[in-house]
Amino acid sequence: QVYTSPSRNPYLNLAIEQYLLRNCAKSSTILFLYVNRPCVVIGRNQNPWMEVNLDLLRCGIPSPTASSKHVPVDLVRRRSGGGTVFHDLGNVNWSVICPSASFDFDRNRHAEMVSRALRRLGVADARVNDRHDIVVGPSEKETYKVSGSAYKLITGRALHHGTLLLSSPHLPVVSSLLRSPAEGYMQSKGVRSVRSPIRNVDLGNEEFIDAVIGEFGKMYEGGTGVVDVDAETAGEATWIAEEMETIDSADWRFGQTPQFTFSTHPTEEDPRPRPPLP
């Protein structure tokens, strides 16, 4: 089964993804593809004050086409683990939901599928590294991450998803957006992101979507066609609306942060020297 979303709302798309994970047949394998408006998406167990320059996010990022305007950016906490990523209209998010036994057997199975789609489109050096990320580059010492991986496991089912950097116009500001000025003052029990050089693969969204659907069809012998899905056609609009309300709440976005401490000077528990205060 292949689903695509015409919406650019990250809260709706993540809610649909969760609905498909929790409500589709246990034996089914699903490909879900969607594009989000500009947003920073942190993992389930991450600390937004540690991972994100919240002041820059609140002000918006410079428009790539008009220097006097700023583009608003959402802050989203997803339900899967993993690190912080940036989405915009130059990224396509790919998500595969499958029986957990299939996932446990080969965790790279679907990242390899996406890599084959890239190679089919001329990105000859696309490959999966030992962190389950999709990278490009001439050697192991000179690589650029073009898609990370995050997972969500429930009884009998597994979700593996990532975002593919195709033609994002905002790459010059991603590094500063994902670097918090509070980082040097904090100690957190949350999951830290692993920073890596990134780049676009310079492909269009539709050609990438078509190639991934093609590779998925080869793996699973055809499938049942492609369906555009929204809150109504996913099957349960009320469930999806409630999920959207949850993940768009301050309680979920900030209140779910694992325990952390913030101090402007060395302490017995955290004796690191602190950066000069602004």
Coordinates of C-alpha atoms in Angstrom, one line a residue:
Q1 CA 0.0 0.0 0.0
V2 CA 1.3 3.5 -1.0
Y3 CA 0.0 6.7 0.5
T4 CA 0.9 10.3 -0.2
S5 CA -0.3 13.4 1.5
P6 CA -1.2 16.7 -0.3
S7 CA -0.9 18.6 3.0
R8 CA 2.1 20.6 4.1
N9 CA 1.1 20.7 7.7
P10 CA 3.7 18.7 9.8
Y11 CA 1.2 18.1 12.6
L12 CA -1.4 16.5 10.3
N13 CA 1.2 14.5 8.4
L14 CA 2.8 13.1 11.6
A15 CA -0.7 12.3 13.0
I16 CA -1.7 10.4 9.8
E17 CA 1.6 8.5 10.0
Q18 CA 0.8 7.5 13.6
Y19 CA -2.7 6.5 12.6
L20 CA -1.3 4.2 9.8
L21 CA 1.2 2.7 12.2
R22 CA -1.5 1.9 14.8
N23 CA -4.5 0.9 12.8
C24 CA -3.5 -0.8 9.5
A25 CA -3.5 -4.5 9.2
K26 CA -0.7 -6.2 11.2
S27 CA 0.6 -8.0 8.1
S28 CA 0.6 -5.0 5.8
T29 CA 3.7 -3.0 4.6
I30 CA 3.0 0.6 3.9
L31 CA 4.9 3.4 2.2
F32 CA 3.8 6.9 3.2
L33 CA 5.4 10.0 1.5
Y34 CA 4.8 13.6 2.5
V35 CA 6.3 17.1 2.3
N36 CA 6.2 19.6 5.2
R37 CA 6.4 23.4 5.4
P38 CA 9.5 24.7 7.1
C39 CA 9.8 23.2 10.6
V40 CA 12.4 21.8 13.0
V41 CA 11.4 18.3 14.2
I42 CA 13.0 17.0 17.3
G43 CA 13.0 13.4 18.5
R44 CA 10.7 12.0 21.2
N45 CA 13.5 12.0 23.8
Q46 CA 15.2 15.3 23.0
N47 CA 15.6 18.6 24.7
P48 CA 14.5 21.6 22.5
W49 CA 16.5 24.1 24.6
M50 CA 19.6 22.0 23.9
E51 CA 19.0 21.2 20.2
V52 CA 17.5 24.4 18.7
N53 CA 18.2 28.1 18.6
L54 CA 14.7 28.9 19.8
D55 CA 15.2 32.7 19.4
L56 CA 16.1 32.3 15.7
L57 CA 13.2 29.9 15.3
R58 CA 10.8 32.3 16.9
C59 CA 11.9 35.2 14.6
G60 CA 11.8 33.0 11.5
I61 CA 14.6 32.3 9.0
P62 CA 15.5 34.6 6.1
S63 CA 13.6 34.0 2.9
P64 CA 15.9 32.8 0.2
T65 CA 14.2 35.0 -2.3
A66 CA 13.5 38.2 -0.4
S67 CA 16.1 39.5 2.1
S68 CA 13.5 41.7 3.9
K69 CA 11.2 38.8 4.7
H70 CA 11.4 35.9 7.1
V71 CA 9.9 32.5 6.8
P72 CA 8.1 31.1 9.9
V73 CA 9.3 27.8 11.3
D74 CA 7.3 25.4 13.4
L75 CA 8.9 23.4 16.3
V76 CA 7.6 19.9 16.3
R77 CA 8.3 16.9 18.6
R78 CA 7.6 13.6 16.9
R79 CA 6.8 10.3 18.5
S80 CA 9.8 8.4 17.1
G81 CA 13.3 8.6 18.5
G82 CA 16.4 9.9 16.8
G83 CA 17.9 13.3 16.3
T84 CA 16.7 16.8 15.2
V85 CA 16.0 17.5 11.5
F86 CA 14.9 20.4 9.4
H87 CA 12.0 20.0 6.9
D88 CA 10.9 22.4 4.2
L89 CA 9.4 22.2 0.7
G90 CA 12.7 20.9 -0.7
N91 CA 12.6 17.7 1.4
V92 CA 10.5 14.6 0.9
N93 CA 9.7 12.6 4.0
W94 CA 9.6 8.8 3.4
S95 CA 8.0 6.4 5.9
V96 CA 7.7 2.7 5.8
I97 CA 5.5 0.8 8.3
C98 CA 5.9 -3.0 8.3
P99 CA 5.7 -6.0 10.6
S100 CA 8.3 -5.8 13.3
A101 CA 9.7 -9.2 12.4
S102 CA 10.7 -7.9 9.0
F103 CA 12.2 -4.8 10.6
D104 CA 14.2 -6.8 13.1
F105 CA 15.6 -9.0 10.4
D106 CA 17.1 -6.1 8.4
R107 CA 17.0 -2.6 9.8
N108 CA 18.6 -1.1 6.7
R109 CA 16.1 -2.7 4.3
H110 CA 14.1 0.4 3.5
A111 CA 17.0 2.9 3.7
E112 CA 18.6 0.7 1.0
M113 CA 15.4 0.9 -1.0
V114 CA 15.6 4.7 -0.9
S115 CA 19.3 4.6 -1.8
R116 CA 18.5 2.5 -4.9
A117 CA 15.9 5.1 -5.9
L118 CA 18.6 7.8 -5.7
R119 CA 21.1 5.8 -7.7
R120 CA 18.4 5.2 -10.3
L121 CA 18.0 9.0 -10.6
G122 CA 21.8 9.5 -11.1
V123 CA 23.0 9.9 -7.6
A124 CA 25.6 7.2 -8.1
D125 CA 27.3 7.4 -4.7
A126 CA 24.2 7.2 -2.5
R127 CA 24.6 4.6 0.2
V128 CA 23.6 3.6 3.7
N129 CA 26.3 4.1 6.4
D130 CA 26.8 2.2 9.7
R131 CA 24.5 4.7 11.5
H132 CA 21.6 3.8 9.1
D133 CA 21.8 7.2 7.5
I134 CA 21.8 7.8 3.7
V135 CA 24.9 9.6 2.7
V136 CA 26.7 10.7 -0.5
G137 CA 30.3 11.6 -1.1
P138 CA 33.5 10.3 -2.8
S139 CA 34.9 8.5 0.3
E140 CA 34.1 7.5 3.9
K141 CA 36.2 10.5 5.0
E142 CA 34.2 12.9 2.8
T143 CA 30.5 12.2 3.2
Y144 CA 27.4 14.3 3.4
K145 CA 24.2 13.1 5.1
V146 CA 21.1 13.5 2.9
S147 CA 18.7 11.5 5.0
G148 CA 18.7 10.3 8.6
S149 CA 16.7 7.5 10.2
A150 CA 14.3 7.4 13.1
Y151 CA 12.2 4.5 14.4
K152 CA 9.1 3.8 16.4
L153 CA 8.2 0.2 17.5
I154 CA 4.9 -1.0 18.9
T155 CA 3.6 -4.5 19.4
G156 CA 4.0 -6.3 16.1
R157 CA 4.6 -3.2 14.0
A158 CA 7.6 -1.0 13.1
L159 CA 7.9 2.5 11.7
H160 CA 11.1 3.6 9.9
H161 CA 11.2 7.1 8.5
G162 CA 13.6 9.8 7.3
T163 CA 13.7 13.1 5.4
L164 CA 15.5 13.3 2.1
L165 CA 17.3 16.6 1.2
L166 CA 16.5 17.2 -2.4
S167 CA 16.5 20.9 -3.2
S168 CA 16.2 22.8 0.1
P169 CA 16.9 26.6 -0.3
H170 CA 17.5 27.0 3.4
L171 CA 20.6 24.9 3.9
P172 CA 22.8 27.9 4.7
V173 CA 20.8 28.6 7.9
V174 CA 20.2 25.0 9.1
S175 CA 23.4 24.8 11.1
S176 CA 22.7 28.0 13.0
L177 CA 19.1 27.0 13.5
L178 CA 20.1 23.7 15.0
R179 CA 22.8 25.0 17.3
S180 CA 21.5 26.3 20.7
P181 CA 23.3 29.2 22.4
A182 CA 22.3 27.5 25.7
E183 CA 24.1 24.3 25.0
G184 CA 27.2 25.1 26.9
Y185 CA 25.2 25.7 30.1
M186 CA 23.1 22.6 30.1
Q187 CA 23.4 18.9 31.1
S188 CA 20.5 16.7 29.9
K189 CA 19.4 13.1 30.1
G190 CA 17.9 13.5 26.7
V191 CA 19.2 12.1 23.4
R192 CA 21.7 14.4 21.7
S193 CA 21.8 14.8 17.9
V194 CA 24.9 13.8 16.1
R195 CA 25.9 16.7 13.8
S196 CA 27.0 15.8 10.3
P197 CA 27.7 17.8 7.1
I198 CA 24.6 17.9 4.9
R199 CA 23.8 18.7 1.3
N200 CA 21.1 18.5 -1.3
V201 CA 21.1 15.8 -4.0
D202 CA 19.6 18.3 -6.5
L203 CA 16.5 16.3 -7.5
G204 CA 12.8 17.3 -7.9
N205 CA 10.2 16.1 -5.4
E206 CA 8.0 14.3 -7.9
E207 CA 10.8 12.4 -9.6
F208 CA 12.1 11.3 -6.3
I209 CA 8.6 10.2 -5.1
D210 CA 8.1 8.3 -8.4
A211 CA 11.4 6.5 -8.0
V212 CA 10.8 5.5 -4.4
I213 CA 7.4 4.2 -5.2
G214 CA 8.9 2.2 -8.1
E215 CA 11.5 0.6 -5.8
F216 CA 8.9 -0.1 -3.2
G217 CA 6.8 -1.8 -5.9
K218 CA 9.7 -4.0 -6.9
M219 CA 10.3 -5.1 -3.3
Y220 CA 6.6 -5.9 -2.6
E221 CA 5.5 -7.0 -6.1
G222 CA 3.3 -4.2 -7.2
G223 CA 1.1 -3.0 -4.3
T224 CA -2.4 -1.6 -4.6
G225 CA -1.7 1.8 -6.3
V226 CA -1.1 5.2 -4.8
V227 CA -3.7 6.9 -2.6
D228 CA -3.8 10.6 -1.5
V229 CA -4.7 10.6 2.1
D230 CA -6.0 13.2 4.6
A231 CA -7.7 13.1 8.0
E232 CA -11.0 11.9 6.5
T233 CA -9.7 9.3 4.0
A234 CA -7.2 7.9 6.6
G235 CA -10.3 6.5 8.3
E236 CA -10.6 8.2 11.6
A237 CA -10.8 12.0 11.5
T238 CA -11.5 12.4 15.3
W239 CA -8.4 10.3 16.3
I240 CA -6.2 12.3 13.9
A241 CA -7.6 15.6 15.2
E242 CA -6.9 14.6 18.8
E243 CA -3.3 13.5 17.9
M244 CA -2.7 16.8 16.1
E245 CA -3.9 18.7 19.1
T246 CA -1.5 16.7 21.4
I247 CA 1.6 17.2 19.3
D248 CA 0.8 20.8 18.7
S249 CA 0.6 21.5 22.4
A250 CA 3.3 23.2 24.6
D251 CA 2.9 20.3 27.1
W252 CA 4.1 17.8 24.4
R253 CA 6.5 20.1 22.7
F254 CA 8.3 21.3 25.8
G255 CA 6.8 19.5 28.8
Q256 CA 7.9 16.0 27.5
T257 CA 11.6 17.0 27.7
P258 CA 13.7 14.6 29.8
Q259 CA 15.2 16.0 33.0
F260 CA 18.0 18.5 32.6
T261 CA 19.9 21.2 34.5
F262 CA 20.9 24.7 33.5
S263 CA 23.7 26.5 35.3
T264 CA 25.8 29.5 34.4
H265 CA 28.8 28.3 36.4
P266 CA 30.6 24.9 37.1
T267 CA 28.9 22.6 39.7
E268 CA 29.9 19.4 41.4
E269 CA 27.7 17.5 39.1
D270 CA 28.8 19.3 36.0
P271 CA 32.3 20.8 36.4
R272 CA 32.7 21.9 32.8
P273 CA 33.8 25.5 32.3
R274 CA 30.9 27.6 31.0
P275 CA 31.0 30.0 28.1
P276 CA 31.0 33.7 28.8
L277 CA 27.5 35.0 29.4
P278 CA 26.1 37.1 26.6

